[in-house]
GROMACS .gro file of C-alpha atoms in nm:
model
  252
    1MET     CA    1   0.000   0.000   0.000
    2SER     CA    2   0.137   0.343  -0.093
    3SER     CA    3   0.230   0.572   0.191
    4VAL     CA    4   0.006   0.864   0.274
    5GLU     CA    5   0.152   1.210   0.322
    6ILE     CA    6   0.090   1.361   0.666
    7LYS     CA    7   0.069   1.738   0.631
    8SER     CA    8   0.273   1.973   0.852
    9PRO     CA    9   0.111   2.271   1.029
   10ASP     CA   10   0.254   2.508   0.763
   11GLU     CA   11   0.119   2.291   0.482
   12ILE     CA   12  -0.222   2.270   0.651
   13ALA     CA   13  -0.231   2.650   0.675
   14LEU     CA   14  -0.181   2.674   0.298
   15MET     CA   15  -0.447   2.409   0.238
   16ARG     CA   16  -0.689   2.609   0.451
   17GLU     CA   17  -0.627   2.906   0.221
   18ALA     CA   18  -0.674   2.691  -0.090
   19GLY     CA   19  -0.998   2.556   0.057
   20ARG     CA   20  -1.124   2.903   0.142
   21ILE     CA   21  -1.063   3.021  -0.215
   22VAL     CA   22  -1.245   2.718  -0.358
   23CYS     CA   23  -1.544   2.782  -0.132
   24GLU     CA   24  -1.561   3.154  -0.215
   25ILE     CA   25  -1.550   3.089  -0.589
   26LEU     CA   26  -1.812   2.811  -0.567
   27ASP     CA   27  -2.035   3.057  -0.379
   28GLU     CA   28  -2.007   3.298  -0.673
   29LEU     CA   29  -2.065   3.024  -0.930
   30GLU     CA   30  -2.373   2.905  -0.741
   31LYS     CA   31  -2.516   3.258  -0.751
   32ALA     CA   32  -2.456   3.269  -1.127
   33VAL     CA   33  -2.645   2.944  -1.197
   34ALA     CA   34  -2.974   3.038  -1.369
   35PRO     CA   35  -3.184   2.939  -1.669
   36GLY     CA   36  -3.023   3.059  -1.993
   37VAL     CA   37  -2.666   3.069  -1.859
   38THR     CA   38  -2.417   2.850  -2.047
   39THR     CA   39  -2.172   2.621  -1.875
   40TRP     CA   40  -1.903   2.803  -2.075
   41GLU     CA   41  -1.996   3.130  -1.901
   42LEU     CA   42  -1.968   2.960  -1.562
   43ASP     CA   43  -1.622   2.831  -1.653
   44ALA     CA   44  -1.511   3.177  -1.768
   45LEU     CA   45  -1.630   3.326  -1.438
   46ALA     CA   46  -1.443   3.056  -1.245
   47GLU     CA   47  -1.119   3.127  -1.431
   48LYS     CA   48  -1.149   3.504  -1.379
   49LEU     CA   49  -1.204   3.459  -1.004
   50ILE     CA   50  -0.917   3.210  -0.967
   51TYR     CA   51  -0.660   3.460  -1.091
   52GLU     CA   52  -0.818   3.750  -0.900
   53LYS     CA   53  -0.761   3.550  -0.582
   54GLY     CA   54  -0.398   3.473  -0.661
   55ALA     CA   55  -0.451   3.103  -0.730
   56LYS     CA   56  -0.425   2.876  -1.034
   57PRO     CA   57  -0.675   2.630  -1.186
   58ALA     CA   58  -0.648   2.275  -1.053
   59PHE     CA   59  -0.833   2.107  -1.338
   60LYS     CA   60  -0.738   2.297  -1.656
   61GLY     CA   61  -0.478   2.089  -1.837
   62TYR     CA   62  -0.498   1.806  -1.583
   63LEU     CA   63  -0.468   1.486  -1.792
   64GLY     CA   64  -0.581   1.705  -2.083
   65PHE     CA   65  -0.903   1.839  -1.929
   66PRO     CA   66  -0.973   2.167  -2.118
   67CYS     CA   67  -1.149   2.380  -1.854
   68CYS     CA   68  -1.131   2.510  -1.497
   69LEU     CA   69  -1.471   2.374  -1.397
   70CYS     CA   70  -1.634   2.033  -1.430
   71ALA     CA   71  -1.993   2.118  -1.523
   72SER     CA   72  -2.222   1.814  -1.522
   73ILE     CA   73  -2.599   1.836  -1.571
   74ASN     CA   74  -2.883   1.596  -1.481
   75ASP     CA   75  -2.779   1.240  -1.579
   76GLU     CA   76  -2.415   1.350  -1.613
   77VAL     CA   77  -2.244   1.217  -1.302
   78VAL     CA   78  -1.909   1.395  -1.320
   79HIS     CA   79  -1.641   1.551  -1.547
   80GLY     CA   80  -1.880   1.736  -1.779
   81ILE     CA   81  -1.693   1.974  -2.012
   82PRO     CA   82  -1.826   2.333  -2.021
   83SER     CA   83  -1.969   2.434  -2.359
   84LYS     CA   84  -2.096   2.749  -2.529
   85LYS     CA   85  -2.384   2.536  -2.663
   86ARG     CA   86  -2.503   2.404  -2.325
   87LYS     CA   87  -2.755   2.642  -2.171
   88LEU     CA   88  -2.908   2.572  -1.833
   89VAL     CA   89  -3.281   2.507  -1.826
   90GLU     CA   90  -3.527   2.551  -1.539
   91GLY     CA   91  -3.536   2.226  -1.341
   92ASP     CA   92  -3.181   2.112  -1.427
   93LEU     CA   93  -2.943   1.972  -1.166
   94MET     CA   94  -2.613   2.157  -1.214
   95LYS     CA   95  -2.307   1.991  -1.063
   96LEU     CA   96  -2.019   2.230  -1.003
   97ASP     CA   97  -1.694   2.041  -0.935
   98PHE     CA   98  -1.403   2.279  -0.887
   99GLY     CA   99  -1.051   2.310  -0.753
  100VAL     CA  100  -0.756   2.547  -0.727
  101VAL     CA  101  -0.384   2.537  -0.655
  102TYR     CA  102  -0.263   2.794  -0.404
  103ARG     CA  103   0.109   2.823  -0.335
  104GLY     CA  104   0.161   2.463  -0.435
  105PHE     CA  105  -0.137   2.309  -0.252
  106PHE     CA  106  -0.472   2.193  -0.384
  107GLY     CA  107  -0.829   2.244  -0.269
  108ASP     CA  108  -1.121   2.054  -0.424
  109SER     CA  109  -1.497   2.074  -0.368
  110ALA     CA  110  -1.825   2.010  -0.546
  111ARG     CA  111  -2.189   2.094  -0.498
  112THR     CA  112  -2.513   2.025  -0.683
  113VAL     CA  113  -2.721   2.336  -0.751
  114PRO     CA  114  -3.086   2.334  -0.862
  115VAL     CA  115  -3.150   2.555  -1.166
  116GLY     CA  116  -3.456   2.755  -1.070
  117LYS     CA  117  -3.726   2.528  -0.928
  118VAL     CA  118  -3.667   2.152  -0.946
  119GLY     CA  119  -3.907   1.866  -0.884
  120GLN     CA  120  -3.953   1.703  -0.543
  121GLU     CA  121  -3.767   1.388  -0.648
  122ALA     CA  122  -3.470   1.589  -0.775
  123GLN     CA  123  -3.458   1.797  -0.455
  124ALA     CA  124  -3.475   1.481  -0.243
  125LEU     CA  125  -3.174   1.340  -0.433
  126ILE     CA  126  -2.978   1.662  -0.378
  127ASP     CA  127  -3.060   1.662  -0.006
  128ALA     CA  128  -2.970   1.295   0.040
  129THR     CA  129  -2.639   1.333  -0.143
  130ARG     CA  130  -2.545   1.640   0.061
  131GLU     CA  131  -2.634   1.454   0.382
  132SER     CA  132  -2.439   1.144   0.275
  133LEU     CA  133  -2.130   1.366   0.251
  134GLN     CA  134  -2.195   1.486   0.606
  135LYS     CA  135  -2.217   1.122   0.718
  136GLY     CA  136  -1.886   1.049   0.549
  137ILE     CA  137  -1.723   1.353   0.710
  138ALA     CA  138  -1.856   1.252   1.053
  139ALA     CA  139  -1.686   0.913   1.011
  140SER     CA  140  -1.353   1.082   0.926
  141VAL     CA  141  -1.218   1.049   1.277
  142ALA     CA  142  -0.859   0.961   1.369
  143GLY     CA  143  -0.848   0.590   1.450
  144ASN     CA  144  -1.135   0.507   1.215
  145ARG     CA  145  -1.060   0.351   0.878
  146ILE     CA  146  -1.126   0.440   0.514
  147GLY     CA  147  -1.398   0.174   0.501
  148ASP     CA  148  -1.588   0.355   0.775
  149ILE     CA  149  -1.624   0.659   0.550
  150GLY     CA  150  -1.748   0.456   0.255
  151HIS     CA  151  -1.986   0.258   0.475
  152ALA     CA  152  -2.134   0.578   0.621
  153VAL     CA  153  -2.203   0.713   0.271
  154GLN     CA  154  -2.326   0.386   0.120
  155SER     CA  155  -2.559   0.288   0.403
  156TYR     CA  156  -2.724   0.631   0.409
  157VAL     CA  157  -2.770   0.642   0.031
  158GLU     CA  158  -2.895   0.288  -0.017
  159ALA     CA  159  -3.142   0.312   0.273
  160ARG     CA  160  -3.313   0.585   0.068
  161GLY     CA  161  -3.333   0.379  -0.248
  162TYR     CA  162  -3.044   0.546  -0.430
  163SER     CA  163  -2.715   0.402  -0.551
  164VAL     CA  164  -2.352   0.508  -0.536
  165ALA     CA  165  -2.207   0.576  -0.883
  166GLU     CA  166  -1.973   0.292  -0.978
  167GLY     CA  167  -1.605   0.347  -1.039
  168PHE     CA  168  -1.558   0.689  -0.878
  169THR     CA  169  -1.393   0.759  -0.544
  170GLY     CA  170  -1.266   1.041  -0.332
  171HIS     CA  171  -0.892   1.076  -0.280
  172GLY     CA  172  -0.608   1.210  -0.077
  173ILE     CA  173  -0.510   1.565  -0.168
  174GLY     CA  174  -0.220   1.801  -0.099
  175ARG     CA  175   0.069   1.890  -0.328
  176LYS     CA  176  -0.112   1.684  -0.591
  177LEU     CA  177  -0.480   1.690  -0.682
  178HIS     CA  178  -0.503   1.312  -0.643
  179GLU     CA  179  -0.291   1.148  -0.374
  180GLN     CA  180  -0.320   0.827  -0.176
  181PRO     CA  181  -0.546   0.694  -0.039
  182ASP     CA  182  -0.852   0.635  -0.256
  183VAL     CA  183  -1.168   0.712  -0.057
  184PRO     CA  184  -1.451   0.493  -0.192
  185ASN     CA  185  -1.815   0.580  -0.133
  186VAL     CA  186  -1.880   0.216  -0.041
  187GLY     CA  187  -1.709   0.010   0.225
  188GLU     CA  188  -1.706  -0.228   0.517
  189PRO     CA  189  -1.674  -0.082   0.868
  190GLY     CA  190  -1.326  -0.128   1.012
  191SER     CA  191  -1.165  -0.201   0.672
  192GLY     CA  192  -0.889  -0.021   0.489
  193MET     CA  193  -0.624   0.227   0.595
  194LYS     CA  194  -0.637   0.378   0.943
  195LEU     CA  195  -0.704   0.753   0.955
  196ARG     CA  196  -0.433   0.962   1.122
  197PRO     CA  197  -0.412   1.330   1.216
  198GLY     CA  198  -0.260   1.533   0.934
  199MET     CA  199  -0.418   1.330   0.655
  200VAL     CA  200  -0.624   1.539   0.411
  201LEU     CA  201  -0.899   1.369   0.210
  202ALA     CA  202  -1.136   1.481  -0.064
  203ILE     CA  203  -1.460   1.300   0.020
  204GLU     CA  204  -1.710   1.308  -0.266
  205PRO     CA  205  -2.028   1.103  -0.289
  206MET     CA  206  -2.175   1.075  -0.639
  207VAL     CA  207  -2.527   0.939  -0.597
  208ASN     CA  208  -2.762   0.812  -0.867
  209MET     CA  209  -3.140   0.803  -0.856
  210GLY     CA  210  -3.144   0.470  -1.042
  211THR     CA  211  -2.872   0.224  -1.137
  212SER     CA  212  -2.518   0.258  -1.005
  213GLU     CA  213  -2.385   0.186  -1.354
  214VAL     CA  214  -2.230   0.465  -1.561
  215ALA     CA  215  -2.108   0.507  -1.918
  216LEU     CA  216  -1.848   0.739  -2.070
  217LEU     CA  217  -1.948   0.976  -2.351
  218GLU     CA  218  -1.748   1.019  -2.672
  219ASP     CA  219  -1.559   1.316  -2.526
  220ASP     CA  220  -1.377   1.060  -2.304
  221TRP     CA  221  -1.455   1.270  -1.996
  222THR     CA  222  -1.826   1.301  -1.924
  223ALA     CA  223  -1.971   1.009  -1.725
  224VAL     CA  224  -2.348   0.958  -1.742
  225THR     CA  225  -2.586   0.723  -1.565
  226LEU     CA  226  -2.655   0.416  -1.776
  227ASP     CA  227  -3.033   0.455  -1.729
  228HIS     CA  228  -3.012   0.836  -1.778
  229LYS     CA  229  -3.174   0.902  -1.441
  230LEU     CA  230  -3.051   1.195  -1.233
  231SER     CA  231  -2.725   1.201  -1.041
  232ALA     CA  232  -2.600   1.440  -0.769
  233HIS     CA  233  -2.251   1.515  -0.637
  234PHE     CA  234  -2.110   1.687  -0.328
  235GLU     CA  235  -1.747   1.708  -0.217
  236HIS     CA  236  -1.535   1.865   0.056
  237THR     CA  237  -1.164   1.868   0.133
  238VAL     CA  238  -1.136   1.737   0.490
  239LEU     CA  239  -0.845   1.746   0.736
  240ILE     CA  240  -0.820   1.463   0.990
  241THR     CA  241  -0.728   1.608   1.330
  242ALA     CA  242  -0.691   1.466   1.681
  243HIS     CA  243  -1.015   1.650   1.770
  244GLY     CA  244  -1.228   1.538   1.474
  245PRO     CA  245  -1.263   1.630   1.106
  246GLU     CA  246  -1.204   1.988   0.988
  247VAL     CA  247  -1.370   2.081   0.658
  248LEU     CA  248  -1.133   2.308   0.464
  249THR     CA  249  -1.375   2.396   0.182
  250ARG     CA  250  -1.673   2.506   0.393
  251ARG     CA  251  -1.782   2.862   0.467
  252SER     CA  252  -1.609   2.969   0.789
   0.00000   0.00000   0.00000
């Protein structure tokens, strides 16, 4: 098993700043989500704000991804590419997945935003996915194990009749966007790597209304639900401390 980097106090301070910037920009992007807005416009706003805040894009150029923002709508689970042709429509579920690099350290977060008014079923999926992230964060306690996080997410989601999107996990984060360990959204209690103070994890449930199965579109990035039912996504960058989890990408 690969070793996991334990962050120093100075490194954690920089990751707090990266997380704060991510949160502030996501707040602005969320305000900009409205019927008629294109995902391209949201990406342009994200890029403008990144440089205004003295950071750099985490995603643009990463493994060839062309934009600063992953913009996934409705049955798109994750990694949607912003487009001038894709206008938001009342009732859409807009997933904003976003990260920055600040002085060499990464922050990463995602949230699902309703476009205008959405149906009751769609809102229930958003609420359950957001809450499943909170369950995962609550399990991110020193001495617990990676499997405890996945179990907390999976058991909450499945009890409500939803499924965890197959093949996608959270991850360690720090000097790289993706570090060890993987943080699955499924798991057995007491399994996997032990959590230690100074570990930083990006925990990110992706929850489907129907099947857990996903397919990749021809752009080789966008993942969609196989049955084309809705999917939701929430993510936070979380520091493991001796006193419990600290969310670095939440409003202070």
